[in-house]
Short mmCIF file of C-alpha atoms and ligand atoms in Angstrom, two decimals:
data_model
loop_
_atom_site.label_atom_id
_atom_site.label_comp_id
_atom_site.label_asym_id
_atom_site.label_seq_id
_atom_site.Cartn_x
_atom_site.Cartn_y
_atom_site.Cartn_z
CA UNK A 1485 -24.28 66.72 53.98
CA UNK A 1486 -24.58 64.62 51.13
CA UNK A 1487 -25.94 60.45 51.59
CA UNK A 1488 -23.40 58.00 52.18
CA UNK A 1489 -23.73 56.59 48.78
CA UNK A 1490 -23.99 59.84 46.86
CA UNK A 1491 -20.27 60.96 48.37
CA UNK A 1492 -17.62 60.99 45.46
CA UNK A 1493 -15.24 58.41 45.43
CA UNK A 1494 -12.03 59.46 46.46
CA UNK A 1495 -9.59 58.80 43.64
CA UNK A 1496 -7.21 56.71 44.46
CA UNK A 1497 -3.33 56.70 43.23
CA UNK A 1498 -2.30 56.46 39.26
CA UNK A 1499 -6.11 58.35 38.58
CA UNK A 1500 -8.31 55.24 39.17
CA UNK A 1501 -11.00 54.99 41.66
CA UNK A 1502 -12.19 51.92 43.49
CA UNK A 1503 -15.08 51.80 41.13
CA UNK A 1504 -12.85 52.01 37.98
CA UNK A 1505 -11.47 49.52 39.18
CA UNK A 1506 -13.81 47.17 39.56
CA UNK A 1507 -15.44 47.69 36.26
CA UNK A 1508 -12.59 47.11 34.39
CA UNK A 1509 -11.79 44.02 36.40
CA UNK A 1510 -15.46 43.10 35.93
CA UNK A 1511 -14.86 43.25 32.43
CA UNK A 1512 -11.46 41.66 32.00
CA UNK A 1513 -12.93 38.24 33.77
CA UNK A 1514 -15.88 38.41 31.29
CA UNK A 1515 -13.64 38.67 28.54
CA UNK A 1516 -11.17 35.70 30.01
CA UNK A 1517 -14.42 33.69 30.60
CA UNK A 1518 -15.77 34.33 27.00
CA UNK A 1519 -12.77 33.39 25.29
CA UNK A 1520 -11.68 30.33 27.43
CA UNK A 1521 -15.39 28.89 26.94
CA UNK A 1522 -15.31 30.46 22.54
CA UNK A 1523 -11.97 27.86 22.82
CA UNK A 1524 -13.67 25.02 24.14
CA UNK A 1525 -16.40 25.21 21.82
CA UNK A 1526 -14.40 25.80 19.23
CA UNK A 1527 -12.63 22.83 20.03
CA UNK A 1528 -15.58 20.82 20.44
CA UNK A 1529 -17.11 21.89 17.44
CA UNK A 1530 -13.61 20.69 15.83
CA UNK A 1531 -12.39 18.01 17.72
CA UNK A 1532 -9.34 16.55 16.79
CA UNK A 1533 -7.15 17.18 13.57
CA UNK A 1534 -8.64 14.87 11.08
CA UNK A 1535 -7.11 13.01 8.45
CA UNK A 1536 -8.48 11.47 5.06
CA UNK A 1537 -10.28 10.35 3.72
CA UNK A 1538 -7.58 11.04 0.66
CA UNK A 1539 -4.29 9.00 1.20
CA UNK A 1540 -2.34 10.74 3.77
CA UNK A 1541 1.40 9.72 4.08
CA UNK A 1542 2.27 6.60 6.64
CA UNK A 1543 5.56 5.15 7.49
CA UNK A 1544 5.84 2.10 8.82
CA UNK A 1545 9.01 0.24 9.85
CA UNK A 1546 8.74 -3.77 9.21
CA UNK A 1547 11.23 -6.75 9.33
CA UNK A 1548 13.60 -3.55 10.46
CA UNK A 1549 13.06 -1.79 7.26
CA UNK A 1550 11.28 1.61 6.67
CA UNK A 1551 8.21 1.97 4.45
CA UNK A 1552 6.99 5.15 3.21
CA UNK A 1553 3.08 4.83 2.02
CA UNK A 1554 0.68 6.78 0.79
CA UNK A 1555 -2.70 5.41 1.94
CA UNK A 1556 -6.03 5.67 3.07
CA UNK A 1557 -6.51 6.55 7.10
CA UNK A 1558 -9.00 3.48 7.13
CA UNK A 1559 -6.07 1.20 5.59
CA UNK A 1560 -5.75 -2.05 7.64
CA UNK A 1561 -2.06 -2.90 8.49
CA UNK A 1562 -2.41 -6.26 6.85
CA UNK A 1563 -3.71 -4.64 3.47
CA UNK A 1564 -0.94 -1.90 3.79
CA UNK A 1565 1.96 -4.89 3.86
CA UNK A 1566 0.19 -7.07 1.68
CA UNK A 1567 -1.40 -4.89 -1.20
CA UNK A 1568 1.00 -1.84 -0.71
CA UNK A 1569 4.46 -3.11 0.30
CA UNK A 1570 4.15 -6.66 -1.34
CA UNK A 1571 4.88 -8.39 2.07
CA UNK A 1572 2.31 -11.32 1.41
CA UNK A 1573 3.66 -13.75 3.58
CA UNK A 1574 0.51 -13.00 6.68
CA UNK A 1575 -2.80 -14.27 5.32
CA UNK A 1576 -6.26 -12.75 4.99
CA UNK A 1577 -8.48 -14.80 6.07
CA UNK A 1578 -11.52 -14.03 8.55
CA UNK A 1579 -10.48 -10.52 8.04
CA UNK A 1580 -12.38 -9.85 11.33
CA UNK A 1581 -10.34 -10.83 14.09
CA UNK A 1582 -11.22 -14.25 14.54
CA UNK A 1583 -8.79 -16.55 13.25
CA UNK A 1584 -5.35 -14.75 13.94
CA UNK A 1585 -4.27 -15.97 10.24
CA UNK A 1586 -2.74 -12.23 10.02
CA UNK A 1587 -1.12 -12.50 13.51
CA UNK A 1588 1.80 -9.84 13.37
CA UNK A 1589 4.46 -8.89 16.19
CA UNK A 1590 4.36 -5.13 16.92
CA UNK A 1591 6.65 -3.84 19.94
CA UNK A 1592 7.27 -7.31 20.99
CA UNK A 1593 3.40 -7.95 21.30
CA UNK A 1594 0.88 -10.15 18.78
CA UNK A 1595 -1.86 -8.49 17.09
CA UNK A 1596 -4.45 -9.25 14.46
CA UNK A 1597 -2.95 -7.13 11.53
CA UNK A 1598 -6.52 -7.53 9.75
CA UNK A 1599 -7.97 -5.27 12.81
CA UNK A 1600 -5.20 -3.05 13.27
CA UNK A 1601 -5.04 0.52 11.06
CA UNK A 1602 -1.75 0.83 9.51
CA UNK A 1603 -1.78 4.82 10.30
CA UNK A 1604 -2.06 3.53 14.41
CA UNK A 1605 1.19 1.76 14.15
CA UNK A 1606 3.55 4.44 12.82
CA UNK A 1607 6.52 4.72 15.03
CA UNK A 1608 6.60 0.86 16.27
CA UNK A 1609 8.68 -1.83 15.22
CA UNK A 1610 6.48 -4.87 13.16
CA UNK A 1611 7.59 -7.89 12.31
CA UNK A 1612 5.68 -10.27 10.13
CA UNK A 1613 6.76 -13.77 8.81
CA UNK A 1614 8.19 -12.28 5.16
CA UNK A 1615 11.21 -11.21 8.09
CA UNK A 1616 12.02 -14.22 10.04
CA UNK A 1617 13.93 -16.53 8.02
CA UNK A 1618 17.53 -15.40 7.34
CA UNK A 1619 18.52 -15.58 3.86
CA UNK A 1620 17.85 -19.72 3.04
CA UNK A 1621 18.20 -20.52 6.78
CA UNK A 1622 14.49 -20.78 8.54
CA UNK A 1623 13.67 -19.04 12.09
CA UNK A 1624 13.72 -22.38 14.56
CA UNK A 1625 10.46 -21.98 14.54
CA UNK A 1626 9.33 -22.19 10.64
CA UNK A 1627 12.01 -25.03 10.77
CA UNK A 1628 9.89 -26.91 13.54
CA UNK A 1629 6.52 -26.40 12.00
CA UNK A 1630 8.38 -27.93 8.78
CA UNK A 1631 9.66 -31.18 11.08
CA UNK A 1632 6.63 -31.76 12.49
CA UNK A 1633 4.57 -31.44 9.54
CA UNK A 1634 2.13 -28.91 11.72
CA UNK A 1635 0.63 -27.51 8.53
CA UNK A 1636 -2.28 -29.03 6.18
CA UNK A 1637 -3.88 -26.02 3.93
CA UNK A 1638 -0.63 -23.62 5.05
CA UNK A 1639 -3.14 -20.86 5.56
CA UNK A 1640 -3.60 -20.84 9.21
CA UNK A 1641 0.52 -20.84 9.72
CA UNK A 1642 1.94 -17.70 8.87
CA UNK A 1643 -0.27 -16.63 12.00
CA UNK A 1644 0.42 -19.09 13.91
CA UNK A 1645 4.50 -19.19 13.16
CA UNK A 1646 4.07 -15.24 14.42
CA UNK A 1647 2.25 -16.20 17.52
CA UNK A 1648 4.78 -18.85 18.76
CA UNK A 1649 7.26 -16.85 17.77
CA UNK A 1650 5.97 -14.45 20.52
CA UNK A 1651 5.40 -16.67 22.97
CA UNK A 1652 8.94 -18.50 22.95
CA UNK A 1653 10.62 -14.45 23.39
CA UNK A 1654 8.07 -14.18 26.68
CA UNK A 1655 8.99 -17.51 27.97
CA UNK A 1656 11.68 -19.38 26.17
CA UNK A 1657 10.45 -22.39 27.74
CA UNK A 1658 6.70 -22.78 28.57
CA UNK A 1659 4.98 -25.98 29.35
CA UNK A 1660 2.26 -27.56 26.63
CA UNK A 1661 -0.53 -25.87 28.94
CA UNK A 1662 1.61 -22.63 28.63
CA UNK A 1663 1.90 -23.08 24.98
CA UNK A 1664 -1.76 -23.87 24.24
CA UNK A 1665 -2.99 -20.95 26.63
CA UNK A 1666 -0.34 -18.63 23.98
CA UNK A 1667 -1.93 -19.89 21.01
CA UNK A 1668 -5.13 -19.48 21.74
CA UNK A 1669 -5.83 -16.48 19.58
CA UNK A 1670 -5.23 -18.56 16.20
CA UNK A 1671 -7.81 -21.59 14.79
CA UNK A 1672 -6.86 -24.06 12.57
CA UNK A 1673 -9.53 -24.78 10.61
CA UNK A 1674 -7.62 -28.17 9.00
CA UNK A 1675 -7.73 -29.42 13.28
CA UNK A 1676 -3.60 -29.60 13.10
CA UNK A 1677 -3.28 -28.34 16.51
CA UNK A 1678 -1.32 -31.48 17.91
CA UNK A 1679 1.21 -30.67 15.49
CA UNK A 1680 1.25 -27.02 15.62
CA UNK A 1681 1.85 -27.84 19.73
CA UNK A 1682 4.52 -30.18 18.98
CA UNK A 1683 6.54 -27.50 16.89
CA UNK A 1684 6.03 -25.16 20.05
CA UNK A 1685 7.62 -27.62 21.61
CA UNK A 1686 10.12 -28.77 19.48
CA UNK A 1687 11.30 -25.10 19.18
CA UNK A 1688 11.08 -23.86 23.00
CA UNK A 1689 14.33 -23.28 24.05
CA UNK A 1690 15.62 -22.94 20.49
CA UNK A 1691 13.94 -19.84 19.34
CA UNK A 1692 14.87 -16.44 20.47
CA UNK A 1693 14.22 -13.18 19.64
S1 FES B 444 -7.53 -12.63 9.17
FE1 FES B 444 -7.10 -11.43 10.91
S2 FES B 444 -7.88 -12.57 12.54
FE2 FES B 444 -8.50 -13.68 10.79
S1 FES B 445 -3.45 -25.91 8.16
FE1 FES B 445 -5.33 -25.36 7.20
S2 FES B 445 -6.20 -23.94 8.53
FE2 FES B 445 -4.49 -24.64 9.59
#
């Protein structure tokens, strides 16, 4: 009598044996293995889809209005309204987040347009100053920056119009500690900050969305 491990295996139903079996299964695994880990690398080695450094196309919607672009990926969103869609109303002037000159509203929330890509922003609604005033009649709150005289060199404002303007749609009616907390992303390099306060103030209440 043959060895134990030297009988024939018995075949088993539809013509495959045990061992058959196995090898095949053996292999399919290997094959499953190799290509799931060939995709990851792959996609490593590729990462995600780029774009650029030609103009690619970017639409933007500001003041309400839809802007169709063709522009750089690296294209600030301050450059993009300024240079491209001759919006010049938001000022350039640290161009490094630091002074919130270029302070912007997107979905309801401030940002520094001069550190913001215009290509990150498609799909949101932004609002800059060129869109607050409504034909000759000024938003409540350019109208209370005008009354109190809360300007010197005018550069600093545009930014800081946007940024009470945000604040007064969180909290129609914040206190001058409330007010000076919200504004403390902008600098006014002229030191007009009592005034600039006094317009937040003068508006609160007033101003809505
Ligand atoms: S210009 Fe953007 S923060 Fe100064
Ligand atoms: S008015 Fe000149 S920087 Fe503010």
């Amino acid at each position: 009598m043959a060895p134990k491990d030297e009988l024939p295996e018995k075949p088993e139903r539809f013509g495959f044996s045990r061992r058959d079996f196995l090898k095949t299964a053996g292999v399919g695994s290997l094959a499953t293995a190799v290509t799931t880990v060939g995709a990851a690398e792959a996609e490593a080695q590729t990462g995600p889809a780029v774009m650029g450094p030609d103009d690619v196309p970017v639409t933007l919607m500001v003041n309400g209005k839809r802007i169709d672009l063709r522009i750089e990926p690296r294209v600030t969103l301050l450059n993009a309204i300024r240079n491209r869609a001759d919006m010049t109303g938001n000022k350039r002037v640290c161009d490094r987040g630091a002074c919130g000159a270029c302070t912007m509203i997107v979905d309801g929330r401030t940002v520094y347009s001069c550190s913001t890509l215009a290509i990150e922003v498609q799909g949101k609604q932004i609002r800059t100053v060129d869109g607050l005033a409504n034909g000759s009649s000024l938003h409540p709150v350019q109208q209370a920056f005008c009354d109190t005289d809360g300007l010197m060199c005018g550069f600093c404002t545009p930014g800081f119009v946007m940024a009470t303007v945000a604040l007064l749609e969180q909290n129609p009616n914040p206190t001058i500690q409330q007010a000076k907390k919200g504004l403390d992303g902008n600098i006014c390099r002229c030191g007009t900050f009592v005034r600039i306060f006094e317009a937040a103030m003068k508006a609160k209440g007033v101003a809505r969305g």
